[in-house]
PDB file of C-alpha atoms in Angstrom:
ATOM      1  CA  UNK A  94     -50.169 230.140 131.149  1.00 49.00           C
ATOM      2  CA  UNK A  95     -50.620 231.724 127.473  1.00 49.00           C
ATOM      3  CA  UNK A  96     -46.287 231.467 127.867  1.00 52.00           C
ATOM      4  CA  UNK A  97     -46.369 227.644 127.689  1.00 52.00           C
ATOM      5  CA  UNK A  98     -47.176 227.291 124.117  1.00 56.00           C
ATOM      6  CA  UNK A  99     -44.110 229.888 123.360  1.00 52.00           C
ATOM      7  CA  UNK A 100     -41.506 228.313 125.503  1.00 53.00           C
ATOM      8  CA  UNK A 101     -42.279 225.156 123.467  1.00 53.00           C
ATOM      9  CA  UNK A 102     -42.244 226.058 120.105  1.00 50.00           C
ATOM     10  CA  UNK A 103     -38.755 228.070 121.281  1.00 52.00           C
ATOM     11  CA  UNK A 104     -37.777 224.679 122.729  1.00 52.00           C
ATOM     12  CA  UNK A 105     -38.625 222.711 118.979  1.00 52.00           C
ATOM     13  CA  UNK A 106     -36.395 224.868 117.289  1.00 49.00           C
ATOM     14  CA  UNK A 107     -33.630 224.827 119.495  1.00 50.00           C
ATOM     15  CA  UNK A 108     -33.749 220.877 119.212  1.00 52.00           C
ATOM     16  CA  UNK A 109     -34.086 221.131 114.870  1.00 50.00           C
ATOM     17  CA  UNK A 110     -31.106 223.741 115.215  1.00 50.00           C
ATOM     18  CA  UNK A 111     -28.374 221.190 117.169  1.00 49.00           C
ATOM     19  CA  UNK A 112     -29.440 218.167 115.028  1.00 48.00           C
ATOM     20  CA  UNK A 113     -28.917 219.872 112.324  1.00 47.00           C
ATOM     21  CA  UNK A 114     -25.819 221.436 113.375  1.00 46.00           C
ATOM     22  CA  UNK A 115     -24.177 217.834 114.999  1.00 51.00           C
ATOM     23  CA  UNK A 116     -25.056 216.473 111.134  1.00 61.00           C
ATOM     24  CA  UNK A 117     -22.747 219.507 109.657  1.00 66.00           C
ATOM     25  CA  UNK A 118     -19.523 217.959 108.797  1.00 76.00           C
ATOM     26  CA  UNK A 119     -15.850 219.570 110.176  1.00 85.00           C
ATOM     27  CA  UNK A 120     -14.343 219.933 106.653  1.00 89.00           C
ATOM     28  CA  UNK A 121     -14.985 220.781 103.190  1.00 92.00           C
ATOM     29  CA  UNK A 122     -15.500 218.365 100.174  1.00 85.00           C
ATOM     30  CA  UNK A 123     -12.694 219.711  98.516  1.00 94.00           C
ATOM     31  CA  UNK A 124     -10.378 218.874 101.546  1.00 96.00           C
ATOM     32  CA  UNK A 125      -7.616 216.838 101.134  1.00 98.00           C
ATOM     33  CA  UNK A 126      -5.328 214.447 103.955  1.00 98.00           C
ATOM     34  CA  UNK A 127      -3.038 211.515 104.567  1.00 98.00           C
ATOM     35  CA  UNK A 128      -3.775 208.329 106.279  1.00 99.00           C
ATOM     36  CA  UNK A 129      -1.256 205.495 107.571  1.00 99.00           C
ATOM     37  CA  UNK A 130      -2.123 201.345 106.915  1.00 99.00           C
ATOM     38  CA  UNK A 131       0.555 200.015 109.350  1.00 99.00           C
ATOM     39  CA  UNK A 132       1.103 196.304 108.767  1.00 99.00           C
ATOM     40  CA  UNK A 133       1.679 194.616 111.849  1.00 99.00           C
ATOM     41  CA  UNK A 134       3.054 190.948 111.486  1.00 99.00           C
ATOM     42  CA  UNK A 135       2.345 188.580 114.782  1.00 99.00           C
ATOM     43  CA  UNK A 136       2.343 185.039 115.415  1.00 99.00           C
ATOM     44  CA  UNK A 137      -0.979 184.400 117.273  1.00 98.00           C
ATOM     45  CA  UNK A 138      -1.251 186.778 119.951  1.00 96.00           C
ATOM     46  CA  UNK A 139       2.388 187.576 120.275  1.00 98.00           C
ATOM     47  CA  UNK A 140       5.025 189.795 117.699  1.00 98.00           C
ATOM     48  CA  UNK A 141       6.708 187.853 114.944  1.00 99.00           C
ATOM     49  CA  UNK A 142      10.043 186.956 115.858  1.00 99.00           C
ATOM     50  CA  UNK A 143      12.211 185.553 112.485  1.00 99.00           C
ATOM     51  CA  UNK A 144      14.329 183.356 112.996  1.00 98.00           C
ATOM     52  CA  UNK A 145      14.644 182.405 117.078  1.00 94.00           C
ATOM     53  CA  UNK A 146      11.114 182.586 117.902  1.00 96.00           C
ATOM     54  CA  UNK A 147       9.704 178.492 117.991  1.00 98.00           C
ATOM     55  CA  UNK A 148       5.902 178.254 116.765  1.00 99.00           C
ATOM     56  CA  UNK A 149       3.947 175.236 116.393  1.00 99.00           C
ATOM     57  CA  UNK A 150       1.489 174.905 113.438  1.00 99.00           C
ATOM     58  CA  UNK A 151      -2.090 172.764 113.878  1.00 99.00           C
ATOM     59  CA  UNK A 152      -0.701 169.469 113.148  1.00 98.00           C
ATOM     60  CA  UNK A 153       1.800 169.609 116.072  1.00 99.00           C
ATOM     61  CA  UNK A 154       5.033 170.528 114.395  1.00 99.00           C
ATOM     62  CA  UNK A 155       7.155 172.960 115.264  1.00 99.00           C
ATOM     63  CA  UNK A 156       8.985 175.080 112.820  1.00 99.00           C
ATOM     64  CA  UNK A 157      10.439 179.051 112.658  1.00 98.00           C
ATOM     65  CA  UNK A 158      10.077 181.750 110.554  1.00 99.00           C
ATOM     66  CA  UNK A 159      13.393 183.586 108.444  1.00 99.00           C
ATOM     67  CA  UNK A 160      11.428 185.635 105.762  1.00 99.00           C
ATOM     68  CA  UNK A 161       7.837 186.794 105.904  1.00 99.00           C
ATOM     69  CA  UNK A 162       6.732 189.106 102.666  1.00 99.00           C
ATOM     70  CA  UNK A 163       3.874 189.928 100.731  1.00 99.00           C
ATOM     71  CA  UNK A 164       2.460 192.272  98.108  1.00 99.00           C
ATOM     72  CA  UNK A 165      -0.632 194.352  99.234  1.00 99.00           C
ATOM     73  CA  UNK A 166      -1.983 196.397  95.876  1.00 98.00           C
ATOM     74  CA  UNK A 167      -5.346 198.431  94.699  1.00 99.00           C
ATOM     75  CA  UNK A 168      -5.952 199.888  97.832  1.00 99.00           C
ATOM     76  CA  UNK A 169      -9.204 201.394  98.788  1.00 99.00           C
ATOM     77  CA  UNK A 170     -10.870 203.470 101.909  1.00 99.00           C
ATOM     78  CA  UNK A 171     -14.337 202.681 102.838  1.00 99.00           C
ATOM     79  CA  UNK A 172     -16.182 205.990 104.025  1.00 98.00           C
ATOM     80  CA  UNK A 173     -19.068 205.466 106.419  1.00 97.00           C
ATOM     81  CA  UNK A 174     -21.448 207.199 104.785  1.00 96.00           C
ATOM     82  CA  UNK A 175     -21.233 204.191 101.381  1.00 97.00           C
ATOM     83  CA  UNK A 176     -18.286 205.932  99.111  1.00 98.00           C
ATOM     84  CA  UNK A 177     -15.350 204.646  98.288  1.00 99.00           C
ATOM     85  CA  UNK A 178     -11.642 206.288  97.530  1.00 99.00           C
ATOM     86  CA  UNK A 179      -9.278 204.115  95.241  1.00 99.00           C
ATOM     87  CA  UNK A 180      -5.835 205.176  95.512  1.00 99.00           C
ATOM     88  CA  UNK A 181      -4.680 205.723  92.252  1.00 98.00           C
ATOM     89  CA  UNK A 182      -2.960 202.892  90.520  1.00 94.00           C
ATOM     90  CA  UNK A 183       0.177 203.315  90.043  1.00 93.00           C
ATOM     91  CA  UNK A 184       0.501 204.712  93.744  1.00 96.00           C
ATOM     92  CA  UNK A 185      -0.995 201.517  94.854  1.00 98.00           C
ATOM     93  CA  UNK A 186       1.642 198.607  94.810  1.00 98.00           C
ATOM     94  CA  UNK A 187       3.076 198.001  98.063  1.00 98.00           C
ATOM     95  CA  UNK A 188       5.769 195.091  99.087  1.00 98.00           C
ATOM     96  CA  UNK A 189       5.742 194.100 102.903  1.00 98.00           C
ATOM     97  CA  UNK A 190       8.862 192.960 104.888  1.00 98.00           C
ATOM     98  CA  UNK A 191       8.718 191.578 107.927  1.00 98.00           C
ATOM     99  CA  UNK A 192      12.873 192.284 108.357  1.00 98.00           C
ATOM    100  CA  UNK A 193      12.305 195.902 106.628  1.00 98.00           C
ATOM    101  CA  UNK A 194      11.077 198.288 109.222  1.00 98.00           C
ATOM    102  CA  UNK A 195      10.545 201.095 106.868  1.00 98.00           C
ATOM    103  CA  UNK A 196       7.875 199.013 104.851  1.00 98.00           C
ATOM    104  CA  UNK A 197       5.439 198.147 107.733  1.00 99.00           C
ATOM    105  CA  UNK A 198       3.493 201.285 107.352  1.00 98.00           C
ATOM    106  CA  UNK A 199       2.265 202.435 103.911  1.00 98.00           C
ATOM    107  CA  UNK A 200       1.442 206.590 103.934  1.00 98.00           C
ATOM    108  CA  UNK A 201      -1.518 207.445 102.024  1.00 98.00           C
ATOM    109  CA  UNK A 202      -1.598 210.821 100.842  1.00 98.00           C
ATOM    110  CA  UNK A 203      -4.128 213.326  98.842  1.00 98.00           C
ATOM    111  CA  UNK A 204      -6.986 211.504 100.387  1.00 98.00           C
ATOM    112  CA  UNK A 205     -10.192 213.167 100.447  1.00 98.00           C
ATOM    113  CA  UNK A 206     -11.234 214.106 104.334  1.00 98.00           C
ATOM    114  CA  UNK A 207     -13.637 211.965 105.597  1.00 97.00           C
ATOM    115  CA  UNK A 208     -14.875 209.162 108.285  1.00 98.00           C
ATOM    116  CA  UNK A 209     -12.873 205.919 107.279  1.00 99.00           C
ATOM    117  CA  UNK A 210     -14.750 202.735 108.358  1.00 98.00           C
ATOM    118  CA  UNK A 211     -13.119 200.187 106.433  1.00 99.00           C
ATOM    119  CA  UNK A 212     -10.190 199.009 103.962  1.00 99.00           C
ATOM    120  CA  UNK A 213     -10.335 196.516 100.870  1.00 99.00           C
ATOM    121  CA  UNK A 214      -7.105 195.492  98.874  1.00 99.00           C
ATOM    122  CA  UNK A 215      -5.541 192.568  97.268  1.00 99.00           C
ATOM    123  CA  UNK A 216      -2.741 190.498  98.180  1.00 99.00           C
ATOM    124  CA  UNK A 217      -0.953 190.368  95.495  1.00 98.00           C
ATOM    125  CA  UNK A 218      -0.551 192.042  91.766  1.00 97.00           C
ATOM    126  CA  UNK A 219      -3.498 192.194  89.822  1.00 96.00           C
ATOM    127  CA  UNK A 220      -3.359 190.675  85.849  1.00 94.00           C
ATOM    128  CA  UNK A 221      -3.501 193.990  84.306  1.00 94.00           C
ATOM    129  CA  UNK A 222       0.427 194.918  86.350  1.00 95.00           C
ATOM    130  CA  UNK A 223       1.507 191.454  86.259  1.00 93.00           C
ATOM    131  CA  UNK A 224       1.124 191.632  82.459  1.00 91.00           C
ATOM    132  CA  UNK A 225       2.138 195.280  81.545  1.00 93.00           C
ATOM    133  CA  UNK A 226       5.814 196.301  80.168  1.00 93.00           C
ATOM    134  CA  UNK A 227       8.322 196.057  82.331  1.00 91.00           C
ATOM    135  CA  UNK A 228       9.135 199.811  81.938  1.00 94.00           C
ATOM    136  CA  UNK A 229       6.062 200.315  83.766  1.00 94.00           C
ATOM    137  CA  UNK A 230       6.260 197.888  86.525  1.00 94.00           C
ATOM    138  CA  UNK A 231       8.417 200.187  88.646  1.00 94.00           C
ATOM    139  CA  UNK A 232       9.820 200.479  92.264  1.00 95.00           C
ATOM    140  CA  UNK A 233       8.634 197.306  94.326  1.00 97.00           C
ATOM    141  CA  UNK A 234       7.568 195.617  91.287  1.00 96.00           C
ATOM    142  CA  UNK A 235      10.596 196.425  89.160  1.00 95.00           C
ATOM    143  CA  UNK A 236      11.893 192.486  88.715  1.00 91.00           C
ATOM    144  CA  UNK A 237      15.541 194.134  88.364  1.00 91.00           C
ATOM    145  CA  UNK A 238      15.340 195.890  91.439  1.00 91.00           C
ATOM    146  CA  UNK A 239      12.756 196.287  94.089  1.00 89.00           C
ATOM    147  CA  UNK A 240      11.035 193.661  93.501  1.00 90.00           C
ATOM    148  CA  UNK A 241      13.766 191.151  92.690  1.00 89.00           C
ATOM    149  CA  UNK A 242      13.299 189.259  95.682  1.00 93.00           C
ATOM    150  CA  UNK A 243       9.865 188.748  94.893  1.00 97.00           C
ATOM    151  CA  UNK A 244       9.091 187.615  90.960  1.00 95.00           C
ATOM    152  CA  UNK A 245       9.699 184.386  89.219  1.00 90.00           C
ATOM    153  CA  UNK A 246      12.013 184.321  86.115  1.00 80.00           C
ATOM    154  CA  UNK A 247      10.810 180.955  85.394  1.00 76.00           C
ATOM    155  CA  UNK A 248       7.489 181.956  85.591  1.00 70.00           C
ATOM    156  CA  UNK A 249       6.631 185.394  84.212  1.00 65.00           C
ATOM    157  CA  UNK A 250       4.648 186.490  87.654  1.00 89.00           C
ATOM    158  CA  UNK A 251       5.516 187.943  91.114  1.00 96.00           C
ATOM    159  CA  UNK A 252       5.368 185.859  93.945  1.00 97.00           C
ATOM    160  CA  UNK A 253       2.245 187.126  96.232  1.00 98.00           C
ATOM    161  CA  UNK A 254       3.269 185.848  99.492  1.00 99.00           C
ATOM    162  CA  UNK A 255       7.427 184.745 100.429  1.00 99.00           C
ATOM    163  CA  UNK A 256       7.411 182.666 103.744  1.00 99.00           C
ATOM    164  CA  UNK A 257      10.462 180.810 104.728  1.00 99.00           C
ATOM    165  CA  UNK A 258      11.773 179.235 107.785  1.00 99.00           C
ATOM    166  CA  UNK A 259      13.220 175.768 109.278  1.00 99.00           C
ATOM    167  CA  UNK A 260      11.603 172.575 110.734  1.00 99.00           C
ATOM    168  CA  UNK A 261      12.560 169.423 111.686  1.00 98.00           C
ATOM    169  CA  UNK A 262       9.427 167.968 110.840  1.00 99.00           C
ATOM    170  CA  UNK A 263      10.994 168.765 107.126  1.00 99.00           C
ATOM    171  CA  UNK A 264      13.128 165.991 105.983  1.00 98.00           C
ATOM    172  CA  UNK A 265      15.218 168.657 104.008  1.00 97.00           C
ATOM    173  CA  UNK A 266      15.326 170.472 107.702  1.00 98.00           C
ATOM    174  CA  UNK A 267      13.825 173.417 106.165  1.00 99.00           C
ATOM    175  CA  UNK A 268      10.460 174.625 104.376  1.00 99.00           C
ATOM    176  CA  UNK A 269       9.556 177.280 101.539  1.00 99.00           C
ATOM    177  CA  UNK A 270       6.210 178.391 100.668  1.00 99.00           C
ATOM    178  CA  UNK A 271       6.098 181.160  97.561  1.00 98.00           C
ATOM    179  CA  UNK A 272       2.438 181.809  96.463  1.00 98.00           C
ATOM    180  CA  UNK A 273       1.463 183.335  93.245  1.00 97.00           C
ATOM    181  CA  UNK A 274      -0.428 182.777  90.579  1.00 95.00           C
ATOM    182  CA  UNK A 275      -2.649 185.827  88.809  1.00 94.00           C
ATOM    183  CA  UNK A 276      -4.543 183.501  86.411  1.00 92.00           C
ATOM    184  CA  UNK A 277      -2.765 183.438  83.627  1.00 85.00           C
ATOM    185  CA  UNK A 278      -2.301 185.427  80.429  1.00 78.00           C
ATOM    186  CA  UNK A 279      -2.991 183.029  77.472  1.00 77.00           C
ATOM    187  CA  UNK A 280      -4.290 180.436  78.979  1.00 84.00           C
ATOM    188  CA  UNK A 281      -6.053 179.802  82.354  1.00 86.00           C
ATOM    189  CA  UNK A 282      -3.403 178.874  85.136  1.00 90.00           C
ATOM    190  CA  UNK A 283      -3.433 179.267  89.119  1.00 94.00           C
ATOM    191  CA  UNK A 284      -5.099 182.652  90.328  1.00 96.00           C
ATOM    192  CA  UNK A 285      -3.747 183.000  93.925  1.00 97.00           C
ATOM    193  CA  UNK A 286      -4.997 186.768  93.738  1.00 98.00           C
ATOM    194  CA  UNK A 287      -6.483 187.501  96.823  1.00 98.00           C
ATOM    195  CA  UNK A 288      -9.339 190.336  97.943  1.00 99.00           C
ATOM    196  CA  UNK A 289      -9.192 190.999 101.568  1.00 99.00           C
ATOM    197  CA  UNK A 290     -12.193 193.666 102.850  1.00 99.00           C
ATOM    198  CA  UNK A 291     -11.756 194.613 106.797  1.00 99.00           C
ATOM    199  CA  UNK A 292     -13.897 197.196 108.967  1.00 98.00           C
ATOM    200  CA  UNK A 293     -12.587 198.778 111.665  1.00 98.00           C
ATOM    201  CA  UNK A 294     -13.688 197.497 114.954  1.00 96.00           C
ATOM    202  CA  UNK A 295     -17.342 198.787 116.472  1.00 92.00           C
ATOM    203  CA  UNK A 296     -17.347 202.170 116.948  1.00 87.00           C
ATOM    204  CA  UNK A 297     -14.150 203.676 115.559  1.00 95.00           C
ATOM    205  CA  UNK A 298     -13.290 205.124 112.242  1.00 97.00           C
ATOM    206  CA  UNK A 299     -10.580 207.009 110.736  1.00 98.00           C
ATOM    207  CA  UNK A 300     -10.867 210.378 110.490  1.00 98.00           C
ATOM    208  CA  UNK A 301      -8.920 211.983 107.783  1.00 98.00           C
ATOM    209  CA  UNK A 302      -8.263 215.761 107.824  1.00 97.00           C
ATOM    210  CA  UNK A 303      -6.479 218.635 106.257  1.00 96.00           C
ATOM    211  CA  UNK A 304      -4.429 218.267 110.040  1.00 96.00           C
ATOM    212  CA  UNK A 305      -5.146 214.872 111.200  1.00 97.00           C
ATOM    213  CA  UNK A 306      -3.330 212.032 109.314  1.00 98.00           C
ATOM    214  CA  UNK A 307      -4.651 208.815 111.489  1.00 98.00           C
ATOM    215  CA  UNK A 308      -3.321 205.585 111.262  1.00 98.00           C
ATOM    216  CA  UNK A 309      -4.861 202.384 110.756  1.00 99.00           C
ATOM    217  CA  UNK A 310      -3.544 199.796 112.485  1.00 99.00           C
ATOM    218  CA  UNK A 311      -3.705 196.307 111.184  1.00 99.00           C
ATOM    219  CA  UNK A 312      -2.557 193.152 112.465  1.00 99.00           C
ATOM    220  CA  UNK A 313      -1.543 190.070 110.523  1.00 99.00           C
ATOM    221  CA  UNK A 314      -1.021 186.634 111.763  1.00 99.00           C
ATOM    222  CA  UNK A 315       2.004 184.920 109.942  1.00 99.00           C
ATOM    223  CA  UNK A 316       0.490 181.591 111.718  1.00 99.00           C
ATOM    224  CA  UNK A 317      -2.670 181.468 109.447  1.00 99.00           C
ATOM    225  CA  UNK A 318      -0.450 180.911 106.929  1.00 99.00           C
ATOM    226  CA  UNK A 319       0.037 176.837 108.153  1.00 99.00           C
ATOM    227  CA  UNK A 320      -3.336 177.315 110.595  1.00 99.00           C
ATOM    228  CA  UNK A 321      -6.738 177.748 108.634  1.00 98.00           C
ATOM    229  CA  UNK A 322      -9.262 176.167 106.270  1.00 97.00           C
ATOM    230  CA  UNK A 323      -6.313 173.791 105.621  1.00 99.00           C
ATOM    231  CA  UNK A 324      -3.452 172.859 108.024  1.00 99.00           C
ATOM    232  CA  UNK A 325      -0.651 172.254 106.400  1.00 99.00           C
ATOM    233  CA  UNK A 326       1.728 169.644 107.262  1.00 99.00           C
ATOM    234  CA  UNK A 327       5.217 171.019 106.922  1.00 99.00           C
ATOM    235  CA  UNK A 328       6.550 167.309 106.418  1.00 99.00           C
ATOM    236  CA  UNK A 329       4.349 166.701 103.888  1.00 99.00           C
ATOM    237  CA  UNK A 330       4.132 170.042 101.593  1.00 98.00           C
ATOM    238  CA  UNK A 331       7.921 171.464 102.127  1.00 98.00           C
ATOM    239  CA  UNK A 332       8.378 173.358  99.557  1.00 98.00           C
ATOM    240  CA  UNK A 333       5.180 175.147  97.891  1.00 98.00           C
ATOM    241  CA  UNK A 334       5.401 177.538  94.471  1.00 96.00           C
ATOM    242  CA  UNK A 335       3.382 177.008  91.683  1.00 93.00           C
ATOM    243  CA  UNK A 336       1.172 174.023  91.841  1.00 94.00           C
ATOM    244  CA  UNK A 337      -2.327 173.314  92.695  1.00 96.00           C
ATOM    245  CA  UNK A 338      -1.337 173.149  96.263  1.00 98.00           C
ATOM    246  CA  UNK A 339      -0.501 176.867  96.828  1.00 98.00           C
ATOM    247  CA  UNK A 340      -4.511 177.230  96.134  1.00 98.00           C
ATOM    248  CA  UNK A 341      -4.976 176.004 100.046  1.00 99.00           C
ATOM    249  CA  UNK A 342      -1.927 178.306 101.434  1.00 99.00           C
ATOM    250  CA  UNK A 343      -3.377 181.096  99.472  1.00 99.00           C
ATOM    251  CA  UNK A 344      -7.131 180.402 101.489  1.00 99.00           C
ATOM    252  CA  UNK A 345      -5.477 180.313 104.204  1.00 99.00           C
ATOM    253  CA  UNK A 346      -3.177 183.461 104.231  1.00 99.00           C
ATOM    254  CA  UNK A 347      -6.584 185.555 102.859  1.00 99.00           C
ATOM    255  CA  UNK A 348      -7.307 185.006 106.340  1.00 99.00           C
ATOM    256  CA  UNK A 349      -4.177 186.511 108.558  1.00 99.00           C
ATOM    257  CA  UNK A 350      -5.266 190.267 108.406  1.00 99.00           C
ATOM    258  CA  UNK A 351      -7.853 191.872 110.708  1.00 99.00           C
ATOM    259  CA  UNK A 352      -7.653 195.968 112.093  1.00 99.00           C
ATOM    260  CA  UNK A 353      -7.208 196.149 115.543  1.00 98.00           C
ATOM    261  CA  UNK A 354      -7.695 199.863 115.842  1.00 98.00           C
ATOM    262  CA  UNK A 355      -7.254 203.181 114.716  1.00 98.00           C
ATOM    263  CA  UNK A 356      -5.259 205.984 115.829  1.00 95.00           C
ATOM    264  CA  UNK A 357      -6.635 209.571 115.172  1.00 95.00           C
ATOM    265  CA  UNK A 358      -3.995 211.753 116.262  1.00 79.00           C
TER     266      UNK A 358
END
């Protein structure tokens, strides 16, 4: 009987010892790893197709999509224990291409090792880049080059968000909508600068490692650029750059991007 009380205390500390082993983490502070944000562009619950695919926005007309691209910038990883890792700056300007394979998955690297539960980034360049020298704007945001495609001449400022396609319900038979707008420099103008915050779905998290580089797989409905807080009639607003218009395109596309899962391999 007098072995009872033993077996019990043994018990206690065997218990103390696995909590407080489980609550050990597998890596070191100083540990350092990759992570993948794939951006994956559907219509609704199907891929984006450009150009033969037929959609049909919320006011009944039908229309299809030729170019689908957008800026995603100042990227940072949401640990699950309340930090937060911001990719350095300059490493943190990213153009998306729907007909550009190679740009649909942006590699993180030299990220510190830890359980990733969420994501926050803009869409779109922030004032500070939009306003710097030119000589610094570099790669995707070089105006000559990279980011040709994607900046106004006219207009001193990138162009957030490029979506282009045809429609009959477009009396010009086709429709343009280029969104930008980072609030001006001078003087107040249009800020179309958008801050998107996701968390992966219940239960999952990224685990970044000195030899697991996960990816984060996020999907993003080209759809909720028409479909949203306002529907926009393609006969009505055909062509959409800077006015006070683009505000309500801008809402809505804020809206497109969700994580479906994450891939720890």
């Amino acid at each position: 009987m007098k072995k009872l009380p033993v077996i019990a205390v043994a018990l206690t500390i065997l218990m103390f010892s696995c909590k407080k082993e489980s609550n050990t983490p597998d890596f070191s502070a100083t540990d350092k790893g990759g992570i993948g944000i794939e951006f994956d562009n559907v219509a609704g619950d199907a891929d984006l197709v450009l150009n033969t695919a037929a959609y049909t926005n919320a006011v009944g007309e039908t229309y299809n999509i030729t170019k689908f691209n957008y800026y995603i910038s100042n990227i940072v990883l949401l640990n699950e224990n309340g930090s937060e890792y911001t990719v350095p700056k300059d490493e943190s300007y990213f153009l998306v291409e729907e007909d550009n394979e190679a740009t649909h998955v942006v590699e993180l690297e030299n990220v510190p090792a830890g359980n990733y539960t969420g994501i926050r980034f803009i869409v779109g360049i922030d004032s500070l880049k939009c306003t710097a020298p030119v000589e610094e704007r570099t790669g995707v945001l070089d105006p000559a080059a990279g980011g040709a495609d994607m900046y106004w001449s006219w207009n001193s400022g990138y162009i957030f968000l490029k979506m282009e396609g045809t429609s009959s319900a477009s009396a010009m038979g086709d429709y343009m909508y280029h969104i930008g707008g980072f609030g001006g420099y001078s003087s107040a103008t249009i800020n179309n600068i958008k801050t998107i915050s996701l968390t992966v779905p219940a239960g999952g998290k990224a685990t970044v490692r000195k030899d697991i580089t996960p990816d984060m797989h996020l999907l993003i409905d080209a759809k909720k650029v028409l479909d949203g807080t306002t529907n926009v009639s393609i006969a009505a607003n055909s062509m959409v750059m800077f006015n006070d218009y683009s505000v309500n395109i801008a809402n809505n596309y804020a809206n497109m991007f969700r994580i479906d899962h994450v891939h720890n391999d």
